[in-house]
């Protein structure tokens, strides 16, 4: 039911037909800011898309013929926050959210069954409530791997997966294993992919935009923006079929993470690595201090691994594992300070009581 989303989200029990005033794009972005570092353009684009999407649902006007649904395409290297952004988004919206990988859809001959299973998971996330699931979000990752030219031998071709996805993205009735139907019209589909090599395609297809005078700085900026914009034709050249790209009118680009951003990722978010580990140490009665230099060194290493922010946790945990091994056996340790990645941490202990026997 279109109205139900509004009613449900307007906590407090009062039936409310309008969307809560707080759930504006700016509110969504502020919420995302607490967990996703950087990627400001993408956050804004997604927030506005989601806001408009749910507005349309609230008015009961998402209709295949009336208003085309604006599904979203996120383009960016691996580990730059695409999945994190979607997951965080589903928290703030309080709607069911599932992710699926396009590659695993392509590995089976039974694409439709696989898609059905994804929708079933969405229903499960909504505690079996189909209506709730019908307003959910489905994130389909690795969409760039569905190139039309990739003729998979054992599975389905990328192109046939695109066709299958196209159908549910447009909005259709899908029969679930339990015999019930789910209508995908109100489901927001967000697709993601790294699209390695897309920049070369964009550059090779750059238009002159001769009508803009390039003599002024401002105009040059506009020109640069137009020329770095992903056009449907670029995606077509990349290997997505035109009907499919047509269903993804909103495109948000994720930037590669700089070292500074990686440092911020480790320190700033509410659930940042640093905060998580400080909490673990606090439970042991120990104050953990990791100096900024260490985070810079970790970011440096992670940059070399070229997996975005993905390797940060591994490196950080490797650093802390030996310390976490020592601390529980030594209740006199009060504080641990790590000043660089390549030297032993300093342990600060409680002064031993004068009468206590001296132990090594
Ligand atoms: N912009 C970001 N802000 C905060 N954490 C991030 C960001 N990008 C990546 N991460 C961290 O890296 C992990 C992997 O990111 P993910 O969102 O799965 O990347 P992607 O989907 O773009 O490949 C996340 O779980 C998160 O811990
Ligand atoms: Mg991902």
Coordinates of N, CA and C in Angstrom, one line a residue, residues 57-266:
X57 N 5.8 7.1 -4.6 CA 5.0 6.0 -4.0 C 4.0 6.5 -3.1
X58 N 4.3 7.5 -2.3 CA 3.4 8.0 -1.3 C 2.1 8.6 -2.0
X59 N 2.3 9.1 -3.2 CA 1.2 9.6 -3.9 C 0.5 8.6 -4.7
X60 N 1.1 7.3 -4.7 CA 0.5 6.2 -5.4 C 0.6 6.5 -6.9
X61 N 1.7 7.1 -7.3 CA 1.8 7.5 -8.7 C 2.9 6.8 -9.5
X62 N 3.5 5.9 -8.8 CA 4.5 5.1 -9.6 C 3.8 4.2 -10.5
X63 N 3.8 4.4 -11.7 CA 3.0 3.7 -12.7 C 3.8 3.5 -13.9
X64 N 3.8 2.4 -14.5 CA 4.6 2.1 -15.7 C 4.4 3.2 -16.8
X65 N 3.2 3.6 -16.9 CA 2.9 4.5 -17.9 C 2.9 6.0 -17.5
X66 N 2.6 6.2 -16.2 CA 2.6 7.6 -15.8 C 4.0 8.2 -15.5
X67 N 4.6 7.7 -14.5 CA 5.9 8.3 -14.1 C 6.9 7.1 -14.2
X68 N 8.0 7.3 -14.9 CA 8.9 6.3 -15.0 C 9.7 6.3 -13.7
X69 N 10.0 5.1 -13.3 CA 10.7 5.0 -12.0 C 12.2 5.3 -12.3
X70 N 12.8 6.0 -11.4 CA 14.2 6.4 -11.6 C 15.1 5.6 -10.8
X71 N 15.4 4.4 -11.3 CA 16.4 3.6 -10.7 C 17.8 4.3 -10.8
X72 N 18.7 3.8 -10.0 CA 20.0 4.5 -9.8 C 21.2 3.6 -10.2
X73 N 22.1 4.2 -10.9 CA 23.4 3.5 -11.2 C 24.5 4.1 -10.5
X74 N 25.3 3.3 -9.7 CA 26.4 3.8 -9.0 C 27.7 3.3 -9.6
X75 N 28.5 4.2 -10.1 CA 29.7 3.8 -10.8 C 30.9 4.2 -9.9
X76 N 31.8 3.3 -9.6 CA 33.0 3.6 -8.9 C 33.8 2.4 -8.6
X77 N 35.1 2.6 -8.3 CA 36.0 1.5 -8.1 C 35.6 0.7 -6.9
X78 N 36.1 -0.5 -6.8 CA 35.8 -1.4 -5.7 C 36.3 -0.8 -4.4
X79 N 35.4 -1.0 -3.3 CA 35.8 -0.5 -2.0 C 35.8 1.0 -1.8
X80 N 34.9 1.7 -2.6 CA 34.8 3.1 -2.4 C 33.5 3.5 -1.7
X81 N 32.7 2.5 -1.3 CA 31.6 2.8 -0.5 C 30.2 2.7 -1.1
X82 N 30.1 2.0 -2.3 CA 28.8 1.9 -2.9 C 27.9 1.0 -2.1
X83 N 28.3 -0.1 -1.7 CA 27.4 -1.0 -0.9 C 27.1 -0.4 0.4
X84 N 28.2 0.2 1.0 CA 28.0 0.8 2.3 C 26.9 1.9 2.3
X85 N 27.0 2.7 1.2 CA 26.0 3.8 1.0 C 24.6 3.2 1.0
X86 N 24.4 2.2 0.2 CA 23.1 1.6 0.0 C 22.5 1.0 1.3
X87 N 23.4 0.3 2.0 CA 23.0 -0.3 3.3 C 22.6 0.7 4.3
X88 N 23.4 1.8 4.3 CA 23.1 2.9 5.3 C 21.8 3.6 4.9
X89 N 21.6 3.7 3.6 CA 20.4 4.3 3.1 C 19.2 3.5 3.6
X90 N 19.3 2.2 3.5 CA 18.1 1.4 3.9 C 17.8 1.5 5.4
X91 N 18.9 1.8 6.2 CA 18.7 2.0 7.6 C 17.9 3.3 7.9
X92 N 18.3 4.4 7.2 CA 17.6 5.6 7.5 C 16.2 5.6 7.0
X93 N 16.0 4.9 5.9 CA 14.6 4.8 5.4 C 13.8 3.8 6.1
X94 N 14.4 2.9 6.8 CA 13.7 1.8 7.4 C 12.8 1.0 6.4
X95 N 13.5 0.7 5.3 CA 12.8 -0.2 4.4 C 13.7 -1.5 4.2
X96 N 13.1 -2.6 3.8 CA 13.9 -3.8 3.6 C 14.9 -3.6 2.5
X97 N 16.0 -4.2 2.6 CA 17.1 -4.0 1.7 C 17.9 -5.3 1.4
X98 N 18.1 -5.6 0.2 CA 18.9 -6.8 -0.1 C 19.9 -6.5 -1.2
X99 N 21.0 -7.2 -1.2 CA 22.0 -7.0 -2.3 C 22.1 -8.3 -3.1
X100 N 22.4 -8.2 -4.3 CA 22.6 -9.3 -5.2 C 23.7 -9.0 -6.1
X101 N 24.4 -10.1 -6.6 CA 25.5 -9.8 -7.5 C 25.1 -10.3 -8.9
X102 N 25.3 -9.4 -9.8 CA 24.9 -9.7 -11.2 C 25.7 -10.9 -11.7
X103 N 26.9 -11.0 -11.3 CA 27.8 -12.1 -11.8 C 27.2 -13.5 -11.4
X104 N 26.6 -13.5 -10.2 CA 26.0 -14.8 -9.8 C 24.7 -15.1 -10.5
X105 N 24.0 -14.0 -10.9 CA 22.9 -14.2 -11.8 C 23.3 -14.8 -13.1
X106 N 24.4 -14.4 -13.6 CA 24.9 -14.8 -14.9 C 25.4 -16.2 -14.9
X107 N 25.7 -16.7 -13.7 CA 26.4 -18.0 -13.6 C 25.3 -19.2 -13.7
X108 N 24.1 -18.8 -13.6 CA 23.1 -19.9 -13.7 C 22.3 -19.8 -15.0
X109 N 21.8 -20.9 -15.4 CA 20.9 -20.9 -16.5 C 19.5 -20.4 -16.2
X110 N 19.3 -20.5 -14.9 CA 17.9 -20.1 -14.4 C 17.9 -18.7 -13.8
X111 N 18.1 -17.7 -14.6 CA 18.1 -16.4 -14.2 C 16.9 -16.0 -13.4
X112 N 15.7 -16.3 -14.0 CA 14.5 -15.9 -13.4 C 14.3 -16.5 -12.0
X113 N 14.7 -17.7 -11.8 CA 14.6 -18.3 -10.5 C 15.5 -17.6 -9.5
X114 N 16.7 -17.2 -10.0 CA 17.6 -16.5 -9.1 C 17.1 -15.1 -8.7
X115 N 16.4 -14.5 -9.7 CA 15.9 -13.2 -9.4 C 14.7 -13.3 -8.4
X116 N 13.9 -14.4 -8.6 CA 12.8 -14.7 -7.7 C 13.4 -14.9 -6.3
X117 N 14.5 -15.5 -6.2 CA 15.1 -15.8 -4.9 C 15.6 -14.5 -4.2
X118 N 16.0 -13.5 -5.0 CA 16.4 -12.2 -4.5 C 15.2 -11.5 -3.9
X119 N 14.1 -11.6 -4.7 CA 12.9 -10.9 -4.2 C 12.3 -11.6 -3.0
X120 N 12.5 -13.0 -3.0 CA 12.1 -13.7 -1.8 C 12.9 -13.2 -0.5
X121 N 14.2 -13.0 -0.7 CA 15.0 -12.5 0.4 C 14.5 -11.2 0.9
X122 N 14.0 -10.3 -0.1 CA 13.5 -9.0 0.3 C 12.3 -9.2 1.1
X123 N 11.4 -10.1 0.7 CA 10.2 -10.4 1.5 C 10.6 -10.9 2.9
X124 N 11.6 -11.8 3.0 CA 12.0 -12.3 4.3 C 12.5 -11.2 5.1
X125 N 13.2 -10.2 4.5 CA 13.7 -9.1 5.3 C 12.6 -8.3 5.8
X126 N 11.5 -8.3 5.1 CA 10.3 -7.5 5.5 C 9.4 -8.4 6.4
X127 N 10.0 -9.4 7.0 CA 9.2 -10.4 7.9 C 8.0 -11.0 7.2
X128 N 8.2 -11.3 5.9 CA 7.1 -11.9 5.1 C 6.0 -11.0 4.7
X129 N 6.2 -9.7 5.0 CA 5.2 -8.7 4.6 C 5.4 -8.2 3.1
X130 N 4.6 -8.7 2.2 CA 4.8 -8.4 0.8 C 4.7 -6.9 0.5
X131 N 3.7 -6.3 1.2 CA 3.5 -4.8 0.9 C 4.8 -4.0 1.3
X132 N 5.4 -4.4 2.4 CA 6.5 -3.7 2.9 C 7.7 -4.0 1.9
X133 N 7.8 -5.2 1.5 CA 8.9 -5.6 0.5 C 8.7 -4.8 -0.8
X134 N 7.5 -4.5 -1.2 CA 7.2 -3.8 -2.4 C 7.7 -2.4 -2.4
X135 N 8.1 -1.9 -1.2 CA 8.7 -0.5 -1.2 C 10.2 -0.6 -0.8
X136 N 10.7 -1.8 -1.0 CA 12.1 -2.0 -0.5 C 13.1 -1.5 -1.6
X137 N 14.4 -1.8 -1.2 CA 15.5 -1.4 -2.1 C 16.3 -2.7 -2.5
X138 N 16.5 -2.9 -3.8 CA 17.4 -4.0 -4.2 C 18.7 -3.4 -4.8
X139 N 19.8 -3.8 -4.3 CA 21.1 -3.3 -4.8 C 21.7 -4.5 -5.6
X140 N 21.9 -4.2 -6.9 CA 22.6 -5.2 -7.7 C 24.0 -4.8 -8.1
X141 N 24.9 -5.5 -7.5 CA 26.3 -5.1 -7.7 C 26.9 -5.8 -8.9
X142 N 28.0 -5.3 -9.3 CA 28.8 -5.9 -10.5 C 28.0 -5.9 -11.8
X143 N 27.2 -4.9 -12.0 CA 26.3 -4.8 -13.1 C 27.2 -4.7 -14.4
X144 N 28.4 -4.1 -14.2 CA 29.3 -3.9 -15.4 C 29.8 -5.2 -15.9
X145 N 29.6 -6.3 -15.2 CA 30.1 -7.6 -15.7 C 29.1 -8.3 -16.6
X146 N 28.0 -7.6 -16.9 CA 26.9 -8.1 -17.7 C 27.1 -7.6 -19.2
X147 N 28.3 -7.4 -19.6 CA 28.5 -6.9 -20.9 C 27.9 -7.9 -21.9
X148 N 27.2 -7.3 -22.9 CA 26.5 -8.0 -23.9 C 27.4 -9.0 -24.7
X149 N 28.7 -8.6 -24.7 CA 29.7 -9.4 -25.5 C 30.2 -10.6 -24.7
X150 N 30.0 -10.6 -23.4 CA 30.5 -11.7 -22.6 C 29.7 -13.0 -22.8
X151 N 29.9 -13.8 -23.8 CA 29.2 -15.0 -23.9 C 29.6 -16.1 -23.0
X152 N 28.9 -16.2 -21.9 CA 29.2 -17.2 -20.9 C 28.8 -18.6 -21.4
X153 N 29.7 -19.6 -21.3 CA 29.3 -20.9 -21.8 C 28.3 -21.6 -21.0
X154 N 28.6 -21.6 -19.7 CA 27.8 -22.5 -18.8 C 26.5 -21.8 -18.2
X155 N 26.6 -20.5 -18.1 CA 25.5 -19.7 -17.5 C 24.7 -19.0 -18.6
X156 N 24.1 -17.9 -18.2 CA 23.3 -17.2 -19.1 C 24.2 -16.0 -19.6
X157 N 23.9 -15.6 -20.8 CA 24.7 -14.5 -21.3 C 24.4 -13.2 -20.6
X158 N 25.4 -12.3 -20.5 CA 25.2 -11.0 -19.8 C 23.9 -10.3 -20.4
X159 N 23.7 -10.5 -21.7 CA 22.6 -9.8 -22.3 C 21.3 -10.3 -21.8
X160 N 21.2 -11.6 -21.6 CA 19.9 -12.2 -21.2 C 19.6 -11.8 -19.7
X161 N 20.7 -11.7 -19.0 CA 20.5 -11.3 -17.6 C 20.0 -9.8 -17.6
X162 N 20.6 -9.0 -18.4 CA 20.1 -7.6 -18.5 C 18.6 -7.6 -18.9
X163 N 18.2 -8.5 -19.8 CA 16.8 -8.5 -20.2 C 15.9 -8.9 -19.0
X164 N 16.4 -9.9 -18.2 CA 15.6 -10.4 -17.1 C 15.5 -9.3 -16.0
X165 N 16.6 -8.6 -15.8 CA 16.6 -7.6 -14.8 C 15.7 -6.4 -15.2
X166 N 15.8 -6.1 -16.5 CA 15.0 -5.0 -17.1 C 13.5 -5.2 -16.7
X167 N 13.1 -6.4 -16.9 CA 11.7 -6.7 -16.6 C 11.2 -6.3 -15.2
X168 N 12.1 -6.7 -14.2 CA 11.7 -6.4 -12.8 C 11.9 -4.9 -12.5
X169 N 12.9 -4.3 -13.2 CA 13.1 -2.9 -12.9 C 12.0 -2.1 -13.5
X170 N 11.5 -2.5 -14.6 CA 10.3 -1.8 -15.1 C 9.1 -1.9 -14.2
X171 N 9.0 -3.0 -13.6 CA 7.9 -3.2 -12.7 C 7.1 -4.4 -13.3
X172 N 7.1 -5.5 -12.6 CA 6.3 -6.6 -13.0 C 5.8 -7.5 -11.8
X173 N 4.9 -8.4 -12.1 CA 4.4 -9.3 -11.0 C 5.3 -10.5 -11.1
X174 N 6.0 -10.8 -10.0 CA 6.8 -12.0 -9.9 C 6.2 -13.0 -8.9
X175 N 6.1 -14.2 -9.4 CA 5.6 -15.3 -8.5 C 6.7 -15.8 -7.6
X176 N 6.4 -15.8 -6.3 CA 7.4 -16.3 -5.4 C 7.1 -17.8 -5.1
X177 N 8.1 -18.5 -4.5 CA 8.0 -19.9 -4.3 C 6.7 -20.3 -3.5
X178 N 6.3 -19.4 -2.6 CA 5.1 -19.8 -1.8 C 3.8 -19.5 -2.5
X179 N 3.9 -19.1 -3.8 CA 2.7 -18.9 -4.6 C 2.2 -17.5 -4.6
X180 N 2.7 -16.6 -3.7 CA 2.3 -15.3 -3.6 C 3.0 -14.5 -4.7
X181 N 2.4 -13.3 -5.1 CA 3.1 -12.5 -6.1 C 3.6 -11.2 -5.4
X182 N 4.7 -10.8 -6.0 CA 5.3 -9.5 -5.5 C 5.3 -8.6 -6.8
X183 N 4.8 -7.3 -6.5 CA 4.8 -6.3 -7.6 C 6.1 -5.5 -7.4
X184 N 6.9 -5.5 -8.5 CA 8.2 -4.8 -8.3 C 8.2 -3.3 -8.7
X185 N 7.0 -2.8 -9.0 CA 6.9 -1.4 -9.5 C 7.4 -0.4 -8.5
X186 N 7.2 -0.7 -7.2 CA 7.6 0.3 -6.2 C 9.0 0.0 -5.6
X187 N 9.6 -1.0 -6.0 CA 10.9 -1.3 -5.5 C 12.0 -0.4 -6.2
X188 N 12.8 0.1 -5.4 CA 13.9 1.0 -6.0 C 15.1 0.1 -6.3
X189 N 15.5 0.1 -7.5 CA 16.7 -0.7 -7.9 C 17.9 0.2 -8.0
X190 N 18.9 -0.2 -7.3 CA 20.2 0.5 -7.4 C 21.2 -0.4 -7.9
X191 N 21.8 -0.1 -9.0 CA 22.8 -1.0 -9.6 C 24.2 -0.4 -9.4
X192 N 25.2 -1.2 -9.2 CA 26.5 -0.7 -9.0 C 27.5 -1.4 -9.8
X193 N 28.6 -0.8 -10.1 CA 29.7 -1.4 -10.8 C 30.9 -0.6 -10.9
X194 N 32.1 -1.2 -11.2 CA 33.3 -0.5 -11.2 C 33.5 0.1 -12.6
X195 N 33.0 -0.5 -13.6 CA 33.1 -0.1 -15.0 C 34.5 0.4 -15.4
X196 N 35.4 -0.6 -15.2 CA 36.8 -0.3 -15.5 C 37.0 0.0 -17.0
X197 N 37.6 1.1 -17.3 CA 37.8 1.5 -18.7 C 36.7 2.4 -19.2
X198 N 35.8 2.7 -18.4 CA 34.7 3.6 -18.8 C 35.2 5.0 -19.2
X199 N 36.2 5.5 -18.3 CA 36.7 6.8 -18.6 C 37.3 7.0 -20.0
X200 N 38.0 5.9 -20.4 CA 38.5 6.0 -21.8 C 37.4 6.1 -22.8
X201 N 36.3 5.4 -22.6 CA 35.2 5.5 -23.5 C 34.6 6.9 -23.5
X202 N 34.5 7.5 -22.3 CA 33.9 8.8 -22.1 C 34.8 9.8 -22.9
X203 N 36.1 9.7 -22.7 CA 37.0 10.6 -23.3 C 37.0 10.5 -24.8
X204 N 36.9 9.2 -25.3 CA 36.9 9.1 -26.7 C 35.7 9.6 -27.4
X205 N 34.6 9.7 -26.6 CA 33.4 10.2 -27.1 C 33.0 11.6 -26.7
X206 N 34.0 12.3 -26.2 CA 33.8 13.6 -25.7 C 33.3 14.5 -26.9
X207 N 32.3 15.3 -26.5 CA 31.8 16.2 -27.5 C 32.5 17.6 -27.3
X208 N 32.4 18.4 -28.4 CA 33.0 19.7 -28.3 C 32.2 20.7 -27.6
X209 N 30.9 20.4 -27.5 CA 30.0 21.4 -27.0 C 30.3 22.8 -27.5
X210 N 30.4 23.0 -28.8 CA 30.9 24.2 -29.4 C 30.1 25.4 -29.0
X211 N 28.9 25.2 -28.5 CA 28.0 26.4 -28.2 C 28.5 27.1 -26.9
X212 N 29.4 26.4 -26.1 CA 29.8 27.1 -24.9 C 31.2 27.7 -25.1
X213 N 31.2 29.0 -24.9 CA 32.5 29.7 -25.0 C 33.5 29.1 -24.0
X214 N 34.7 28.7 -24.4 CA 35.6 28.1 -23.5 C 36.6 29.1 -22.9
X215 N 36.4 30.3 -23.2 CA 37.3 31.3 -22.8 C 37.2 31.6 -21.3
X216 N 36.1 31.5 -20.7 CA 35.9 31.8 -19.3 C 36.1 30.6 -18.4
X217 N 36.6 30.8 -17.2 CA 36.9 29.7 -16.3 C 35.6 28.9 -16.0
X218 N 34.5 29.7 -15.7 CA 33.3 29.0 -15.4 C 32.8 28.1 -16.5
X219 N 32.9 28.6 -17.7 CA 32.4 27.8 -18.8 C 33.3 26.6 -19.0
X220 N 34.6 26.7 -18.7 CA 35.5 25.6 -18.8 C 35.0 24.5 -17.8
X221 N 34.6 25.0 -16.6 CA 34.2 24.0 -15.6 C 32.9 23.3 -16.0
X222 N 32.0 24.0 -16.6 CA 30.8 23.4 -17.1 C 31.1 22.4 -18.2
X223 N 32.1 22.8 -19.0 CA 32.5 21.9 -20.1 C 33.1 20.7 -19.6
X224 N 34.0 20.8 -18.6 CA 34.6 19.7 -17.9 C 33.6 18.7 -17.4
X225 N 32.6 19.4 -16.7 CA 31.6 18.5 -16.1 C 30.8 17.8 -17.2
X226 N 30.4 18.4 -18.2 CA 29.7 17.8 -19.3 C 30.5 16.6 -19.9
X227 N 31.8 16.9 -20.0 CA 32.7 15.9 -20.7 C 33.0 14.7 -19.8
X228 N 32.9 14.9 -18.4 CA 33.1 13.7 -17.6 C 31.8 13.0 -17.2
X229 N 30.7 13.6 -17.6 CA 29.4 13.0 -17.3 C 29.3 11.7 -18.1
X230 N 28.7 10.7 -17.4 CA 28.5 9.4 -18.1 C 27.3 9.5 -18.9
X231 N 27.4 9.3 -20.2 CA 26.2 9.4 -21.1 C 25.7 8.0 -21.3
X232 N 24.4 7.8 -21.6 CA 23.9 6.5 -21.9 C 24.6 5.8 -23.0
X233 N 25.1 6.6 -23.9 CA 25.8 6.0 -25.1 C 27.2 5.4 -24.6
X234 N 27.8 6.0 -23.6 CA 29.0 5.4 -23.1 C 28.8 4.1 -22.5
X235 N 27.6 3.9 -21.8 CA 27.3 2.7 -21.1 C 27.0 1.6 -22.2
X236 N 26.4 2.1 -23.3 CA 26.0 1.3 -24.4 C 27.3 0.8 -25.0
X237 N 28.2 1.7 -25.3 CA 29.5 1.3 -25.8 C 30.2 0.2 -24.9
X238 N 30.0 0.4 -23.6 CA 30.6 -0.5 -22.6 C 30.0 -1.9 -22.7
X239 N 28.8 -2.0 -23.1 CA 28.2 -3.3 -23.3 C 26.8 -3.5 -22.6
X240 N 26.3 -2.4 -22.1 CA 24.9 -2.5 -21.5 C 23.9 -2.2 -22.7
X241 N 22.8 -3.0 -22.7 CA 21.9 -2.8 -23.8 C 21.1 -1.5 -23.5
X242 N 20.7 -0.8 -24.6 CA 20.1 0.5 -24.5 C 18.9 0.5 -23.5
X243 N 18.0 -0.5 -23.7 CA 16.8 -0.6 -22.8 C 17.2 -0.6 -21.3
X244 N 18.3 -1.3 -21.1 CA 18.7 -1.4 -19.7 C 19.3 -0.1 -19.1
X245 N 20.1 0.6 -19.9 CA 20.6 1.9 -19.5 C 19.5 2.9 -19.4
X246 N 18.5 2.7 -20.2 CA 17.3 3.6 -20.2 C 16.6 3.5 -18.9
X247 N 16.7 2.3 -18.2 CA 16.1 2.1 -16.9 C 16.9 2.6 -15.7
X248 N 18.1 3.1 -16.0 CA 19.0 3.7 -15.0 C 19.3 5.1 -15.3
X249 N 18.3 6.0 -15.2 CA 18.5 7.4 -15.7 C 19.4 8.2 -14.7
X250 N 19.5 7.7 -13.5 CA 20.2 8.5 -12.5 C 21.6 7.8 -12.3
X251 N 22.6 8.6 -12.5 CA 24.0 8.0 -12.4 C 24.8 8.8 -11.4
X252 N 25.3 8.1 -10.4 CA 26.2 8.8 -9.4 C 27.6 8.1 -9.5
X253 N 28.6 9.0 -9.5 CA 30.0 8.4 -9.6 C 30.6 8.5 -8.3
X254 N 31.3 7.4 -7.9 CA 32.1 7.4 -6.7 C 33.5 7.7 -7.0
X255 N 34.2 8.5 -6.3 CA 35.6 8.8 -6.5 C 36.5 7.8 -5.9
X256 N 37.6 7.6 -6.5 CA 38.6 6.8 -5.8 C 39.0 7.5 -4.5
X257 N 39.3 6.7 -3.5 CA 39.5 7.3 -2.1 C 41.0 7.8 -2.1
X258 N 41.1 9.0 -1.6 CA 42.5 9.5 -1.4 C 42.9 9.0 0.0
X259 N 44.2 9.2 0.2 CA 44.8 8.7 1.5 C 44.1 9.5 2.7
X260 N 43.8 10.8 2.5 CA 43.2 11.5 3.5 C 41.8 11.0 3.8
X261 N 41.1 10.6 2.8 CA 39.7 10.0 3.0 C 39.8 8.7 3.7
X262 N 40.8 7.9 3.4 CA 41.0 6.6 4.1 C 41.3 6.8 5.6
X263 N 42.1 7.8 5.9 CA 42.4 8.1 7.3 C 41.1 8.5 8.0
X264 N 40.3 9.3 7.3 CA 39.0 9.7 7.9 C 38.1 8.6 8.1
X265 N 38.1 7.6 7.1 CA 37.3 6.4 7.2 C 37.6 5.6 8.5
X266 N 38.9 5.6 8.8 CA 39.3 4.8 9.9 C 39.0 5.4 11.2

